[in-house]
Coordinates of C-alpha atoms in Angstrom, one line a residue:
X1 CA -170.5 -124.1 13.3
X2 CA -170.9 -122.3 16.7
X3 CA -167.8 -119.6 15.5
X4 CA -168.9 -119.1 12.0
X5 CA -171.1 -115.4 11.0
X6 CA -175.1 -116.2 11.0
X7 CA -174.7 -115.9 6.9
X8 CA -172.3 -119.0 6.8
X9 CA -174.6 -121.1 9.4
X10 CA -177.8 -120.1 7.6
X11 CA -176.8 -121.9 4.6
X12 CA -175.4 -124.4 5.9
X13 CA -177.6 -125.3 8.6
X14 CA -179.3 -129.0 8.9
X15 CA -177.4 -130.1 5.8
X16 CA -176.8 -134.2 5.5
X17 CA -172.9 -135.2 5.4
X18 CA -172.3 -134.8 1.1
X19 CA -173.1 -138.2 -0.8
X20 CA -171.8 -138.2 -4.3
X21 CA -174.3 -137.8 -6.7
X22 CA -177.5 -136.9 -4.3
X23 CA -178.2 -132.9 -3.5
X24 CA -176.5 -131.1 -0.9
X25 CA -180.7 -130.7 0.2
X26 CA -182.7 -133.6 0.0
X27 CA -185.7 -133.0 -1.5
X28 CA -188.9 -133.3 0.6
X29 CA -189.9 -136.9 1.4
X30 CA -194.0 -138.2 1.0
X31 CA -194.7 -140.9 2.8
X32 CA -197.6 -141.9 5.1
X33 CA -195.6 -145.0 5.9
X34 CA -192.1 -146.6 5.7
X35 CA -190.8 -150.3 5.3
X36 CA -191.4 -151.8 9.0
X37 CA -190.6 -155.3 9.8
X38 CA -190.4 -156.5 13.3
X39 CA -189.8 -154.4 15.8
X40 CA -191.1 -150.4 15.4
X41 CA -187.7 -149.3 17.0
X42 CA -186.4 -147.5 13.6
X43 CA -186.4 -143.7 13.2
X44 CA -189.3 -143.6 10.9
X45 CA -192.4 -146.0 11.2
X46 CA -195.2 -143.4 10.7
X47 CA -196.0 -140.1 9.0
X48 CA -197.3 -138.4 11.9
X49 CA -194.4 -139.2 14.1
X50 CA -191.2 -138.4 12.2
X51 CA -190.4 -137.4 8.7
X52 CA -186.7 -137.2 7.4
X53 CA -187.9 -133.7 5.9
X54 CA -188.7 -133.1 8.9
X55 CA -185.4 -134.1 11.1
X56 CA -184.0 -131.7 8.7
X57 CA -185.2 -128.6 9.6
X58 CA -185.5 -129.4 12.8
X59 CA -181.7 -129.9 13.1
X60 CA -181.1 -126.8 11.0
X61 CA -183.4 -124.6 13.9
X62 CA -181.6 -126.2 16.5
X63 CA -178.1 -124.9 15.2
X64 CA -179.8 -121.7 14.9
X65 CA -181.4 -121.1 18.2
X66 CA -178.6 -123.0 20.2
X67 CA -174.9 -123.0 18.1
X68 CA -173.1 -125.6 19.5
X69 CA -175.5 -127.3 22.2
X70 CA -177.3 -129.7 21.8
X71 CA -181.0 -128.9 21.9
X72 CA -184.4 -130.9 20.4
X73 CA -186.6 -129.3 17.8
X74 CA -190.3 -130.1 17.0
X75 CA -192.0 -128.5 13.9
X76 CA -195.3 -127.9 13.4
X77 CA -198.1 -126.9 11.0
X78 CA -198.1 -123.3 12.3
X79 CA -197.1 -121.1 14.6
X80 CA -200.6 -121.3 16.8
X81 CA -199.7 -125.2 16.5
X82 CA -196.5 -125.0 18.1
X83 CA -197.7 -122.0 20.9
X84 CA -200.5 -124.5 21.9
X85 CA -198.5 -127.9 22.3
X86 CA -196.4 -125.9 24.7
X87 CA -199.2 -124.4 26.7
X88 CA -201.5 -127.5 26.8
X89 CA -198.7 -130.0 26.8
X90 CA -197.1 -128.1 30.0
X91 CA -200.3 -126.8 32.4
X92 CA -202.9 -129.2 34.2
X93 CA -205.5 -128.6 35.7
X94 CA -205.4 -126.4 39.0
X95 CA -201.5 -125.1 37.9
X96 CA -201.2 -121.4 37.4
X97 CA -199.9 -120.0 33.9
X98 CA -198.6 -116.4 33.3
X99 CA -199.4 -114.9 29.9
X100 CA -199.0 -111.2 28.1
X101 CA -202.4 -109.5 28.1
X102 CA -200.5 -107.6 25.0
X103 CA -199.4 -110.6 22.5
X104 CA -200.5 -112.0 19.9
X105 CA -204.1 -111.6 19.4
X106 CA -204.8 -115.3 19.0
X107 CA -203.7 -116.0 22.6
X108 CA -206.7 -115.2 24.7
X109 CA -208.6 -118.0 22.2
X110 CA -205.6 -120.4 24.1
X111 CA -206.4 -118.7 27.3
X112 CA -210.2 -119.9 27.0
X113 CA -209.1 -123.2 26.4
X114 CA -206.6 -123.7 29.4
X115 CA -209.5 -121.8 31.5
X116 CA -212.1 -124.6 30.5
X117 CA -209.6 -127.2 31.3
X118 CA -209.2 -126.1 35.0
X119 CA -206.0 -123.9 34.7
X120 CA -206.0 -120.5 36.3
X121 CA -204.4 -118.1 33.7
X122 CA -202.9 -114.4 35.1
X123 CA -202.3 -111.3 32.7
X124 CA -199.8 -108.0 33.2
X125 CA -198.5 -106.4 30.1
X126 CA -194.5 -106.9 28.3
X127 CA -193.7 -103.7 29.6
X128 CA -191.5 -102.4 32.1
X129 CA -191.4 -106.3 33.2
X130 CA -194.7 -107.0 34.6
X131 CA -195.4 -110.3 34.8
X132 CA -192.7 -110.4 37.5
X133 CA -195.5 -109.1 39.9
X134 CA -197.9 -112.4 39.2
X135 CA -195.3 -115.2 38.6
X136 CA -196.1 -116.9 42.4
X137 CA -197.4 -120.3 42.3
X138 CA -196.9 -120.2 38.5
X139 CA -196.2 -123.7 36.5
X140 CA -195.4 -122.1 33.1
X141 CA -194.7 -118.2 32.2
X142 CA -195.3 -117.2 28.8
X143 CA -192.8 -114.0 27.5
X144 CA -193.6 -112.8 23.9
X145 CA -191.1 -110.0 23.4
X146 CA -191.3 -107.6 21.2
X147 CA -194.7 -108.1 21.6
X148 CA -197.2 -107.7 18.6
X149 CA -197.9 -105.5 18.1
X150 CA -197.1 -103.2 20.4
X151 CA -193.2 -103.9 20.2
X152 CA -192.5 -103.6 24.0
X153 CA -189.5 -105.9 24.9
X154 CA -188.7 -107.0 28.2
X155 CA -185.4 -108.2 30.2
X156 CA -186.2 -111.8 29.5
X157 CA -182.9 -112.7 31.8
X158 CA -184.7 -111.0 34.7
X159 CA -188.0 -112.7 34.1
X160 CA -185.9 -116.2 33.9
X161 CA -183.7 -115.6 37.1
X162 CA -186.9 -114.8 38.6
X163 CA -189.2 -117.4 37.3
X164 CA -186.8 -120.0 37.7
X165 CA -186.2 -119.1 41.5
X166 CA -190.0 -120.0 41.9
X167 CA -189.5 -123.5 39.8
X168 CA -191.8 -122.1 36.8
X169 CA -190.6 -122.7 33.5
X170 CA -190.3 -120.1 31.0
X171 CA -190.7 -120.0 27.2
X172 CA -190.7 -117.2 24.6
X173 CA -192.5 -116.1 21.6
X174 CA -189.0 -115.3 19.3
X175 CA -191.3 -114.6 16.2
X176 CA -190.1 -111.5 15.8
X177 CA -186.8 -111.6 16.7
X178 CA -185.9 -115.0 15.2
X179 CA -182.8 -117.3 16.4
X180 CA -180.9 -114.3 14.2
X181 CA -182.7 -111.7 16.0
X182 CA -182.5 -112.9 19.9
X183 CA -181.8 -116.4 21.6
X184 CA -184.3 -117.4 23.9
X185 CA -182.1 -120.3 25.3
X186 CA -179.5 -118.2 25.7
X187 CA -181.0 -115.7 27.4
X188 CA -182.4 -119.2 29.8
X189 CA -185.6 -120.1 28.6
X190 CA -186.9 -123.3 28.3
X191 CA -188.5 -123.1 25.3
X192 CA -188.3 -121.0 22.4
X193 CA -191.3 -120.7 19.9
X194 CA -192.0 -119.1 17.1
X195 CA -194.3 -118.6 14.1
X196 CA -192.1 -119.8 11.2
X197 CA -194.6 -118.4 8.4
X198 CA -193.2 -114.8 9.5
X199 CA -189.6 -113.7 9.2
X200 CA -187.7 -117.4 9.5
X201 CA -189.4 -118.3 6.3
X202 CA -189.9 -115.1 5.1
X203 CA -191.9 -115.4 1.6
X204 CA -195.5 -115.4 3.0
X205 CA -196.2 -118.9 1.1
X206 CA -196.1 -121.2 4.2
X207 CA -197.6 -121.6 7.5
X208 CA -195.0 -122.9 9.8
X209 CA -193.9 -123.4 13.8
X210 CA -191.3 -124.6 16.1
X211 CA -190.4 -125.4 19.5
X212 CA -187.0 -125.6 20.5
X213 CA -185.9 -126.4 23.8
X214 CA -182.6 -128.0 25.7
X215 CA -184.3 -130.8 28.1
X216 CA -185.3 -133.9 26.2
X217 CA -188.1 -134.8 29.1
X218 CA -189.6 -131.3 28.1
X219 CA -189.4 -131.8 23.9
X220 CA -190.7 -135.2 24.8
X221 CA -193.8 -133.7 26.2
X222 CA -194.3 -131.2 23.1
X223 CA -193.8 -134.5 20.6
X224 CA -196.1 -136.4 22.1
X225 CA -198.8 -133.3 21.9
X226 CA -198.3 -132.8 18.2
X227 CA -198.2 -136.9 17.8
X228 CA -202.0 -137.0 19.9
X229 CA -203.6 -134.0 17.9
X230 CA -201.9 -134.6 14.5
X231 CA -200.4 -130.7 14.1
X232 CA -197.5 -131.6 11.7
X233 CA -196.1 -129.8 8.7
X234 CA -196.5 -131.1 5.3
X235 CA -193.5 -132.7 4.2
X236 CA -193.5 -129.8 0.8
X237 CA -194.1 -126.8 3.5
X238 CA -191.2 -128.8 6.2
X239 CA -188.8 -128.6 3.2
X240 CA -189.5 -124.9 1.4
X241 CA -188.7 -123.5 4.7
X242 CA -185.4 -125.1 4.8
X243 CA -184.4 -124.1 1.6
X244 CA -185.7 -120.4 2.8
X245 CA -183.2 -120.7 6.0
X246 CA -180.3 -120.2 3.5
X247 CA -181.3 -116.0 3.1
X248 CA -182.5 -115.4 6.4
X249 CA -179.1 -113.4 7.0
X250 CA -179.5 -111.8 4.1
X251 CA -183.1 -110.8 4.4
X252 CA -183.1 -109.9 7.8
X253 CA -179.9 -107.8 7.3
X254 CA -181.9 -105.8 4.6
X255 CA -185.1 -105.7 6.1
X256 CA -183.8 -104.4 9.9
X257 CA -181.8 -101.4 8.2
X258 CA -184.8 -100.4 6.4
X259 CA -186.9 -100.3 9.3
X260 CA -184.7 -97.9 11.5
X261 CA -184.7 -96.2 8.4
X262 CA -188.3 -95.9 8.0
X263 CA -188.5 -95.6 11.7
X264 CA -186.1 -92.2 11.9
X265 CA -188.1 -90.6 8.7
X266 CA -191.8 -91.5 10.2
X267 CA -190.5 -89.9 13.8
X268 CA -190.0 -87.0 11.9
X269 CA -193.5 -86.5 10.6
X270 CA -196.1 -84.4 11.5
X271 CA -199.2 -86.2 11.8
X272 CA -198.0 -89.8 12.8
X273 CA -197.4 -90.5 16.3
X274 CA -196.8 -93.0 18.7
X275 CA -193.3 -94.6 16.3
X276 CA -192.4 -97.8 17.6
X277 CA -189.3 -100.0 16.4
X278 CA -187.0 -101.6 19.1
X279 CA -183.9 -100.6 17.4
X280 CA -184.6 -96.9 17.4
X281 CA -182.5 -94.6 20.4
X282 CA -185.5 -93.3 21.4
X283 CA -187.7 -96.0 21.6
X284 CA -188.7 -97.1 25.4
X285 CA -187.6 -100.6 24.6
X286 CA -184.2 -100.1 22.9
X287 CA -182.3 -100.0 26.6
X288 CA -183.6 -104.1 27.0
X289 CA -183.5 -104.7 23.5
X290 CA -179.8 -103.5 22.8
X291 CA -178.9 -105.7 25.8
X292 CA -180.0 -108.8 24.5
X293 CA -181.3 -108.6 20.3
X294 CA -178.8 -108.5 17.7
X295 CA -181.3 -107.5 15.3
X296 CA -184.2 -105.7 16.0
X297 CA -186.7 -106.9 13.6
X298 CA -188.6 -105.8 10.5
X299 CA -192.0 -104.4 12.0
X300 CA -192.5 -100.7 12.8
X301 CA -196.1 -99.2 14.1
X302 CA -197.2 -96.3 14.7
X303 CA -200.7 -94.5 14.7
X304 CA -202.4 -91.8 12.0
X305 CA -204.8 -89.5 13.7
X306 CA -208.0 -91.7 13.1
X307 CA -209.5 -94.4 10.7
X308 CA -210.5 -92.8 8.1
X309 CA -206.6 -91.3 7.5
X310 CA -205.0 -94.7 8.0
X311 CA -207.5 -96.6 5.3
X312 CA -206.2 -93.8 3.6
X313 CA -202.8 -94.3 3.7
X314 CA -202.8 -97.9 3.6
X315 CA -204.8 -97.5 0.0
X316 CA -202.3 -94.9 -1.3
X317 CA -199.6 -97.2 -1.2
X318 CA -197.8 -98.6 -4.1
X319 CA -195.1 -100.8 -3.1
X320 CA -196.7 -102.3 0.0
X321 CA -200.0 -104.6 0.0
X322 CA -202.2 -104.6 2.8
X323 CA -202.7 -107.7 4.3
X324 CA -201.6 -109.2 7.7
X325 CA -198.5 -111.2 8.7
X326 CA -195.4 -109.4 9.0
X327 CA -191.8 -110.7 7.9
X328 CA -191.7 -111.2 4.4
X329 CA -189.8 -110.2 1.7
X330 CA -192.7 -107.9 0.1
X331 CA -193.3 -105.2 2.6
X332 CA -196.8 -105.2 4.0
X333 CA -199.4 -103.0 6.6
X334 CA -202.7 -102.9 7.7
X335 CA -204.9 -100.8 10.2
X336 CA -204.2 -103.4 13.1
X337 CA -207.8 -102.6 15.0
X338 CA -209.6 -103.5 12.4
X339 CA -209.4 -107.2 13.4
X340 CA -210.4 -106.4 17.1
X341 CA -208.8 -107.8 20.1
X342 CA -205.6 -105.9 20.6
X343 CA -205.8 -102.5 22.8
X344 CA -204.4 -100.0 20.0
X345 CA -205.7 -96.4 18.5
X346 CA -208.0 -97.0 15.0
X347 CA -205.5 -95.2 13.4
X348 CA -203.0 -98.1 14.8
X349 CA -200.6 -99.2 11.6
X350 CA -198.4 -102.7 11.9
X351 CA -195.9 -102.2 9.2
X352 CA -193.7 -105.3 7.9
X353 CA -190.8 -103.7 6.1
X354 CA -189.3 -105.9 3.2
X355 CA -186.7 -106.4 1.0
X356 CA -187.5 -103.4 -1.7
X357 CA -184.8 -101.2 -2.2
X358 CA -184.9 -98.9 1.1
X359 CA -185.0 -95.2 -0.7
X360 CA -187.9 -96.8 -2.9
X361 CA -190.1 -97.8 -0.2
X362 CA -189.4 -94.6 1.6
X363 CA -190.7 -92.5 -0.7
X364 CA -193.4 -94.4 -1.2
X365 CA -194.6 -94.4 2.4
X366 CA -193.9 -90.8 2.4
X367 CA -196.3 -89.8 -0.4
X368 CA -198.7 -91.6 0.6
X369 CA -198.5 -89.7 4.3
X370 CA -198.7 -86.9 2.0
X371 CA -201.8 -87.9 0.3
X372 CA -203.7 -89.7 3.9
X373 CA -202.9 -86.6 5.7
X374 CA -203.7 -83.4 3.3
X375 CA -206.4 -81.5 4.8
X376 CA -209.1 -81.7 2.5

């Protein structure tokens, strides 16, 4: 499946050889336990160690992320799930770890953790590459790119090359991108991770992660972390997001145009400042991200001129609920700063574009600029 399009691999992805009269997908499999005499040498003895919902997806993401290799996939209960079994299944105590001080906001909570635990833990922001400057003596580097919600993207082959010269392994947040998107492995990561209730999924009805990586002695180590703290999927949630793999082409495909669309029409308005979306020309990241994204993603920001205008225009829309999470088929924005934790303006908006029809959502997001931004 290596030389088929993304549209043909996406629906065909992780499928079992065709057995007459059983679906082409399995349906999802409930089972705490499973026949086991003798020896426990089978592929399924236990729930929390292997599911055949599970091996499913996991196969499909791994002919995603890596077409034609052969690579290991671990799924997990979310994407904080599968970002932790990495990070705590990878550092000890006295080893150094590298991490964006600009990512995800839930990843100074895992920075507290690794800290109590002995590990020394070193910050520089996505930008302009700058965890290349505190990578010495480093076990694990951490690369989330585009960062959220900022959307800086880095050279992740640079930070690999470099990283991997010092013997520090490397993975990357591809939750944004997804395997459609960017290819972390490709690129020369070790791992790639990502929250799977975002775009991969993309109908904001399950939480989801994965870990994807090439050496077995590494996916061992992420295995045996989700088998000691119990972080698996439900076997309902493993197998919706497999049958949601099958329009990720088609969703992405929608969603990217729309948000260079929205991108170029909000660039263009007075008022709103500070447009960000990977894909645009002008954007400071498009140079790294044309060199190694396909697709740039669905989430634009940018920043109104103060709280009060961006509550505003966040309650003026019509065709967009505010809520958090990004990468769903039913576009969505909030006022990022009002959660605390990342460094952005008050009038800082994450916008996850959809899959409405782009001259509808448009129009919407323009009157309601019109409305948040009419002097009174």
């Amino acid at each position: 499946m290596s030389t088929m399009g993304d549209g043909t691999r996406v629906v065909r992805a992780g499928l079992p050889e065709p057995e007459q009269f059983e679906p082409t997908l399995p349906g999802p499999v409930f089972a705490a336990h499973f026949h086991l005499s003798g020896e426990p040498t089978g592929p399924y003895t236990y729930g929390r160690d292997t599911n055949p919902t599970w091996t499913h997806l996991e196969r499909a993401i791994g002919e995603l992320e890596a077409p034609g290799e052969q690579v290991e996939t671990a799924v997990f209960a979310s994407g904080m799930a599968a970002i932790s079994a990495v990070l705590l299944s990878q550092a000890r105590t006295g080893d150094v770890v590298v991490l964006p001080d600009d990512g995800y906001q839930a990843l100074p909570l895992v920075r507290e953790q690794l800290e109590a635990y002995g590990v020394e833990v070193r910050t520089a922001p996505t930008g302009g590459d700058a965890q290349l400057a505190i990578l010495e003596g480093a076990r694990l580097l951490w690369i989330e790119t585009p960062s959220n919600p900022g959307l800086d993207v880095c050279d992740v082959r640079r930070l690999v090359g470099a990283a991997h010269a010092a013997g520090t392994l490397v993975a990357v947040d591809n939750t944004l991108a997804t395997p459609l998107g960017q290819r972390p492995l490709e690129l020369g990561a070790d791992f790639s991770v990502a929250s799977d209730t975002k775009g991969m999924t993309g109908h904001g009805d399950i939480l989801l992660g994965h870990v994807t990586c090439r050496d077995p002695e590494l996916a061992a180590g992420v295995r045996r972390w989700r088998k000691v703290v119990g972080a698996i999927p439900g076997p309902m949630e493993a197998w919706l997001a497999h049958r949601s793999l099958a329009t990720l082409e088609l969703r992405l495909d929608r969603q990217c145009a729309t948000a260079l669309t929205l991108a170029e029409a909000l660039a263009r308005r007075e008022g709103v400042t500070g447009v960000r979306y990977p894909g645009l020309p002008t954007d400071p990241s498009y140079p790294n991200a044309v060199r190694q994204m396909w697709r740039f993603g669905s989430v634009v920001s940018f920043v109104l001129p103060d709280r009060e205008r961006a509550e505003r225009f966040l309650t003026e829309l019509r065709l967009v609920d505010d809520a958090t999470s990004f990468g769903g088929v039913r576009s969505t924005a909030e006022r990022r700063a009002r959660w605390g934790g990342d460094a952005v303006p008050e009038g800082f908006i994450r916008f996850s574009v959809g899959a409405e029809s782009p001259d509808d959502l448009v129009a919407d997001v323009e009157r309601a600029l019109d409305a948040a931004l009419r002097k009174s």
